[in-house]
Short mmCIF file of C-alpha atoms in Angstrom, two decimals:
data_model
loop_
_atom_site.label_atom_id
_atom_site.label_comp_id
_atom_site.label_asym_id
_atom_site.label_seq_id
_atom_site.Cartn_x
_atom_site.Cartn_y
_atom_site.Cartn_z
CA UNK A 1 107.38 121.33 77.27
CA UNK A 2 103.51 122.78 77.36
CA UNK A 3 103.07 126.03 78.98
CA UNK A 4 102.15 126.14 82.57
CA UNK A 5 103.01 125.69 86.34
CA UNK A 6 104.61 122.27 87.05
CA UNK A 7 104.14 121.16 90.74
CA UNK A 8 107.50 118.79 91.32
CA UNK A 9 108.29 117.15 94.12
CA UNK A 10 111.72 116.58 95.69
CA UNK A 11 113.96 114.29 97.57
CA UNK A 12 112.76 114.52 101.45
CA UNK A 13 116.61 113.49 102.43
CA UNK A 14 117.96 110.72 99.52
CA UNK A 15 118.88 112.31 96.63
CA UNK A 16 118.40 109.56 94.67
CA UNK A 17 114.42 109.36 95.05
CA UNK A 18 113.78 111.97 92.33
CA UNK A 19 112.44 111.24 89.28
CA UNK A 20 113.91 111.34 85.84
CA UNK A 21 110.42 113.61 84.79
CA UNK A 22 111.23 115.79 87.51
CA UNK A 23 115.14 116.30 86.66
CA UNK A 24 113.80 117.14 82.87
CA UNK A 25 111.13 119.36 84.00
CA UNK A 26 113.74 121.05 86.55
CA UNK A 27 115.88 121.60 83.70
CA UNK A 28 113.61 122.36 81.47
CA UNK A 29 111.84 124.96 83.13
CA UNK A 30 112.37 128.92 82.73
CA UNK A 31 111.36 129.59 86.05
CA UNK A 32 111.86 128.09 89.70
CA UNK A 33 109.40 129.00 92.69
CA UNK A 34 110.30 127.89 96.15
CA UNK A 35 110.60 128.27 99.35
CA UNK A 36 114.19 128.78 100.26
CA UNK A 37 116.17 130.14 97.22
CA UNK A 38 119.50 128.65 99.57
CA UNK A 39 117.89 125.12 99.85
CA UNK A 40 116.97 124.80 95.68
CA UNK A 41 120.30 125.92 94.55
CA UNK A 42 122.28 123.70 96.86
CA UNK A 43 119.61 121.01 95.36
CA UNK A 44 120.22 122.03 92.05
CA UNK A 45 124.04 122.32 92.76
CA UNK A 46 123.95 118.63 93.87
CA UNK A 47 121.79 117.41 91.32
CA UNK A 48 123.71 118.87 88.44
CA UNK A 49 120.46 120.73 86.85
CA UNK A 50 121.17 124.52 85.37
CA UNK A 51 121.29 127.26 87.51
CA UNK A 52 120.86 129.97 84.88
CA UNK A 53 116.91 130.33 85.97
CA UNK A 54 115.12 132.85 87.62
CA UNK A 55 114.28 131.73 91.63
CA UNK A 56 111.44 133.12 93.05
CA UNK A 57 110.96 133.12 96.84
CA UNK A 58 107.21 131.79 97.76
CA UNK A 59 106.20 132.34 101.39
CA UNK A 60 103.06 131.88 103.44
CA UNK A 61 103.70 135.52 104.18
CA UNK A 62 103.83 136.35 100.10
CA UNK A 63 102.60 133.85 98.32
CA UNK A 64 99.01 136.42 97.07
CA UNK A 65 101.51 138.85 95.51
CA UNK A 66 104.02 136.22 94.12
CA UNK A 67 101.15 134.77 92.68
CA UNK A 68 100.20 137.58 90.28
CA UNK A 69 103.66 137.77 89.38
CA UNK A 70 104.26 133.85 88.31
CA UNK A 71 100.93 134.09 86.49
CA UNK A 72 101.73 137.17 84.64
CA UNK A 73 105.10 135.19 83.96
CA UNK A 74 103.32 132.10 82.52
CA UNK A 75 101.20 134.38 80.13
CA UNK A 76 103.94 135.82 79.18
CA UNK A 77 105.19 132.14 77.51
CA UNK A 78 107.29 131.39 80.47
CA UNK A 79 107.03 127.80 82.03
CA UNK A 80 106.98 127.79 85.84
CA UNK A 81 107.94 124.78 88.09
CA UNK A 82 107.23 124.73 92.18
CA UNK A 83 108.72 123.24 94.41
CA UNK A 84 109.01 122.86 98.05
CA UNK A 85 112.03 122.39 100.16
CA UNK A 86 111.97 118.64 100.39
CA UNK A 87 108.99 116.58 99.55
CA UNK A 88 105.66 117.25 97.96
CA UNK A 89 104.90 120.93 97.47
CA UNK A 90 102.02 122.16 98.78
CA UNK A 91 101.62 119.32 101.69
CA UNK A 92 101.73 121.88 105.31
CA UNK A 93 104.23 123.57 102.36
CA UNK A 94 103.31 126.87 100.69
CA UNK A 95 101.65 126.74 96.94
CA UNK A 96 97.76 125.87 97.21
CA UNK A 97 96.56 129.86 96.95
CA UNK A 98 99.22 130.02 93.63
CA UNK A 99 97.34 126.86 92.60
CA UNK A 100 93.98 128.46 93.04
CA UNK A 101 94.97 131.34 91.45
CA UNK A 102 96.50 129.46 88.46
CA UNK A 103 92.90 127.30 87.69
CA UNK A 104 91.14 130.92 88.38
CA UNK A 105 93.10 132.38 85.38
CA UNK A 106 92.81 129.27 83.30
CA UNK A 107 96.24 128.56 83.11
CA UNK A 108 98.16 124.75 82.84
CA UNK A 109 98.62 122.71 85.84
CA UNK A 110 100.51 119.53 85.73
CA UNK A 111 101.96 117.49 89.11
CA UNK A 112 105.01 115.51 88.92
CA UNK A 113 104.80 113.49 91.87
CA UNK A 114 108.08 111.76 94.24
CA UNK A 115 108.81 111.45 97.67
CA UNK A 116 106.19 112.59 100.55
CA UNK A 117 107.08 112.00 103.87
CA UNK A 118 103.59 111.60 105.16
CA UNK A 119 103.38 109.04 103.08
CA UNK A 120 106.61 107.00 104.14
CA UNK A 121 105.68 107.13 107.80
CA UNK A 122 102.79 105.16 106.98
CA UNK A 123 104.03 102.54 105.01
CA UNK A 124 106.38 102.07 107.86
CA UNK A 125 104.38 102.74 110.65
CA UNK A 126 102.70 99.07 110.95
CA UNK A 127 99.42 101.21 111.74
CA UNK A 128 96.05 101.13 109.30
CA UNK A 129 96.15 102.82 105.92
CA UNK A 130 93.23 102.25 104.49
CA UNK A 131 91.41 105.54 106.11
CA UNK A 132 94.07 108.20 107.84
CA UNK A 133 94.13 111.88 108.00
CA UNK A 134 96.81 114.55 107.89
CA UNK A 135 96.62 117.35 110.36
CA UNK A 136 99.81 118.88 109.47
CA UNK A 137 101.93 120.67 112.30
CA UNK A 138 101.02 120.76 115.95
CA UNK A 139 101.24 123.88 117.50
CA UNK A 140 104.28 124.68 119.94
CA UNK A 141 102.29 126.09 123.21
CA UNK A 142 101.02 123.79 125.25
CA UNK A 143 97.50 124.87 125.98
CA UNK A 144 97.44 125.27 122.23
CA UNK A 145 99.03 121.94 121.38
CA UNK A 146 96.12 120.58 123.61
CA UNK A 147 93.17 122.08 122.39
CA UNK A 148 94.88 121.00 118.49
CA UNK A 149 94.89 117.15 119.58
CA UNK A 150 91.70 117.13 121.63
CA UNK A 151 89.59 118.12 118.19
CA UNK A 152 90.78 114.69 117.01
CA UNK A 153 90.19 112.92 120.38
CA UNK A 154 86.88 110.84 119.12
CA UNK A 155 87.67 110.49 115.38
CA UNK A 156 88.33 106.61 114.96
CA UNK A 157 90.92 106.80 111.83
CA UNK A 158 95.14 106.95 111.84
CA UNK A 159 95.88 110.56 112.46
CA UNK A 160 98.86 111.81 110.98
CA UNK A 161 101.16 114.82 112.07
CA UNK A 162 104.11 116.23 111.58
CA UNK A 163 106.54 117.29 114.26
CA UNK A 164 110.24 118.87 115.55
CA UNK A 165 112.77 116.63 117.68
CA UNK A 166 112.81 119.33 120.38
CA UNK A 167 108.96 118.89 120.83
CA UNK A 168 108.45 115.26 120.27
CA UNK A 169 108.45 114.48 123.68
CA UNK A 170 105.78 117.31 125.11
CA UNK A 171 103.58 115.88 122.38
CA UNK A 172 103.80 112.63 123.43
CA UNK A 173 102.43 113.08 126.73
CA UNK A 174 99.85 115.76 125.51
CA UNK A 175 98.70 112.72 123.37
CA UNK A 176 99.12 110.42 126.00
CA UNK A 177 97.02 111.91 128.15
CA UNK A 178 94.07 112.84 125.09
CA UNK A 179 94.66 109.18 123.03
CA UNK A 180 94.90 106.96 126.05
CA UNK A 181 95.17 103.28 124.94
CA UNK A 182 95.72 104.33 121.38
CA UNK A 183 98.44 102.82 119.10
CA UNK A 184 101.34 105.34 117.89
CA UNK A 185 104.43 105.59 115.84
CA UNK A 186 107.16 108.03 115.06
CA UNK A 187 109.06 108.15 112.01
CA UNK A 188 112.10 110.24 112.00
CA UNK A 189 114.58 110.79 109.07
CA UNK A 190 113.38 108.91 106.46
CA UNK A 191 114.94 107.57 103.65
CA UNK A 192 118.42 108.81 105.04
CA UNK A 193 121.13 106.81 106.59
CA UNK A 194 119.41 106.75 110.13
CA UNK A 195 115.82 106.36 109.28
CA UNK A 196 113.49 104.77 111.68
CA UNK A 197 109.69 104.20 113.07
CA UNK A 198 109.03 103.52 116.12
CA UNK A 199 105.65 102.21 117.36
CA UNK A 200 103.98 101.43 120.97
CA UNK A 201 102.27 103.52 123.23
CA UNK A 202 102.71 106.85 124.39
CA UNK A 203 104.26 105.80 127.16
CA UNK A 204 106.93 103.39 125.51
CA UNK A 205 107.62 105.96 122.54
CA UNK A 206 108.43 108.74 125.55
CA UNK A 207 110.58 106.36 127.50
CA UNK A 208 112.08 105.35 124.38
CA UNK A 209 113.15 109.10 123.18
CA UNK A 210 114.61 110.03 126.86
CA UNK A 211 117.30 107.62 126.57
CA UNK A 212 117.46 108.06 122.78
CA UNK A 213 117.21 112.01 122.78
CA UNK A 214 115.41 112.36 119.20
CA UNK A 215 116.90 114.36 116.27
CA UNK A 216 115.22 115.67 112.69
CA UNK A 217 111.90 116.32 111.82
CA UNK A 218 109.51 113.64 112.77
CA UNK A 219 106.18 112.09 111.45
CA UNK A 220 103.76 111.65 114.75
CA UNK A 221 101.12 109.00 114.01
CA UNK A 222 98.38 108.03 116.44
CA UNK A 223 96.13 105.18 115.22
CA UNK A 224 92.22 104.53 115.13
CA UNK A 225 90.14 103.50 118.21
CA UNK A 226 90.66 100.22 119.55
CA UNK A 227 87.22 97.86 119.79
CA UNK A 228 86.28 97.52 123.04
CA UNK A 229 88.68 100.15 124.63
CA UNK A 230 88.49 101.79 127.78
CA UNK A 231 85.91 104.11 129.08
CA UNK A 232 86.78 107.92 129.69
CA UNK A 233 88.46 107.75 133.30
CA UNK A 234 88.27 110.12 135.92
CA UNK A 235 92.33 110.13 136.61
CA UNK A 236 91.74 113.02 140.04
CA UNK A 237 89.29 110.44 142.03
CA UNK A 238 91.39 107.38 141.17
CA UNK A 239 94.45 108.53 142.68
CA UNK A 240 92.72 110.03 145.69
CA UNK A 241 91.13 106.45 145.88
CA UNK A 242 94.38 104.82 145.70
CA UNK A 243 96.47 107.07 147.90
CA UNK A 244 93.89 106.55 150.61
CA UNK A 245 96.01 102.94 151.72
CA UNK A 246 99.10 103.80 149.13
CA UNK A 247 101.95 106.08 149.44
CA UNK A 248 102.03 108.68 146.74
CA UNK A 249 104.98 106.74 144.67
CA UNK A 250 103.01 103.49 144.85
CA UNK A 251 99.81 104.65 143.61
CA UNK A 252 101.27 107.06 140.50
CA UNK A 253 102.98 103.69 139.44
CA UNK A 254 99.89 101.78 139.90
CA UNK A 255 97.33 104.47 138.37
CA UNK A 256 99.92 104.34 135.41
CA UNK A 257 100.27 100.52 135.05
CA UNK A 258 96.97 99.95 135.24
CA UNK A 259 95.25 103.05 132.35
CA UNK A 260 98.40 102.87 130.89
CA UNK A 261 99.04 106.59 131.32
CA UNK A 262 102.49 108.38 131.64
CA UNK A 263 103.93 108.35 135.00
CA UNK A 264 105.19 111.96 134.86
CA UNK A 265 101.46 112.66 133.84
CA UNK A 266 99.77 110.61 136.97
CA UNK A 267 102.62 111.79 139.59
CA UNK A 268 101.95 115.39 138.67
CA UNK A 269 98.45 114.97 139.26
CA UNK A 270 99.34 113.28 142.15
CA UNK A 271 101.64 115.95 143.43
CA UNK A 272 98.34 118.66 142.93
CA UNK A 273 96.35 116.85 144.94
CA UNK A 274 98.88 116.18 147.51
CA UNK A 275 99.51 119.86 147.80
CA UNK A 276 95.68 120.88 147.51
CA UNK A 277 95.04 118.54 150.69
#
């Protein structure tokens, strides 16, 4: 095997997806950089590859110093291989700054590539492929999760993001609210025994989760802007509108019907202005 840094990537839940280059590499290789030194072993374990290698821990928080050390390691006539915990390395993953480093000192690289669960959700997702792009992970706060979606708000393309089970739902109606009419999907533990994508709107996909509470990590997909689609709407002055001949109930459920918006959205809107009056 030629000297270098090997990027491999892994099964994202069946084992079975990895490839028979990436077992011999595995093998092969002196050293193993990763994430989790837990998750590899128990990988290794399970695939039956030797464990008599040297793991090294790579971090977001240590991956500059670890760096030095792999590339003094390859010099040295030692053949490295990366990977991540499941998946492609390097994808919202930790490895591109050891990559950099690696060209920078003018040593190997060669990618071994497998399973990537961006990837997946798209092929399943029923939504366009032919232009996307991956934002990675959405950030927990709310204000913050927000301002993260609205930078995407007017770019007409399939956005793809990755997401947790316990905040699937907030992000829904965050997106809801910033995507409007927009198609979406959710892909959630793919290529394992439950693996599924569902699509609709924001709306459907929420009501869908609270009486199917959602487990695993998730792919969140959002697709490109619809021909013809609806004008920016001014949700405060419709509801005052409406609530001018319609009880508060009847004109969240009409408001929502009608702009397709999330009820829980609309009747706390509704609720502020109610109060406010």
């Amino acid at each position: 095997m030629k000297n270098g840094i090997y990027i491999i990537a892994t099964p994202i839940g069946n084992l079975g997806d990895i490839s028979a280059r990436a077992i011999e590499t595995l093998n092969a290789a002196d050293i193993i950089a990763c994430e989790d030194t837990r998750v590899t072993k128990k990988l290794f374990s399970l695939l039956g590859l030797d464990m008599h290698k040297t793991f090294i821990k790579l971090e977001d928080h240590n991956e500059e110093q670890q760096a030095e050390k792999i590339i003094e390691l390859i010099n040295s006539g030692k053949t490295v291989a990366q990977v991540s915990d499941a998946g492609s390395p390097l994808i919202s993953d930790p490895g591109y700054k050891l990559v950099r480093k690696c060209r920078e000192a003018g040593i190997k690289i060669f990618t071994i590539p497998g399973a990537c669960a961006l990837i997946c959700a798209l092929q399943l997702s029923g939504l366009p492929t032919n232009n996307f792009m991956f934002a990675g992970f959405i950030p927990n706060k709310e204000k913050a999760r927000k301002d993260f979606l609205m930078q995407y708000k007017n770019l007409n393309t399939t956005l793809v993001f990755y997401e947790t089970a316990l905040r699937i739902q907030k992000t829904l109606s965050a997106a809801g609210e910033i995507f409007q009419n927009r198609d979406m999907a959710v892909a959630r533990e793919l290529t394992k025994v439950y693996e599924e994508c569902i699509a609709g709107s924001a709306s459907e996909l929420l009501e869908h989760f609270e009486k199917n509470p959602p487990k695993g990590e998730m792919v969140f997909m959002v697709g490109p802007l619809k021909e013809n689609a609806p004008k920016e709407i001014n949700l405060e002055e419709i509801l005052k509108e409406k609530m001018v001949s319609a009880s508060l109930k009847d004109a969240v459920k009409q408001t929502a019907e009608e702009y397709n918006l999330n009820k829980n959205d609309v009747y706390k809107k509704a609720l502020e202005l109610k109060n406010g009056q």
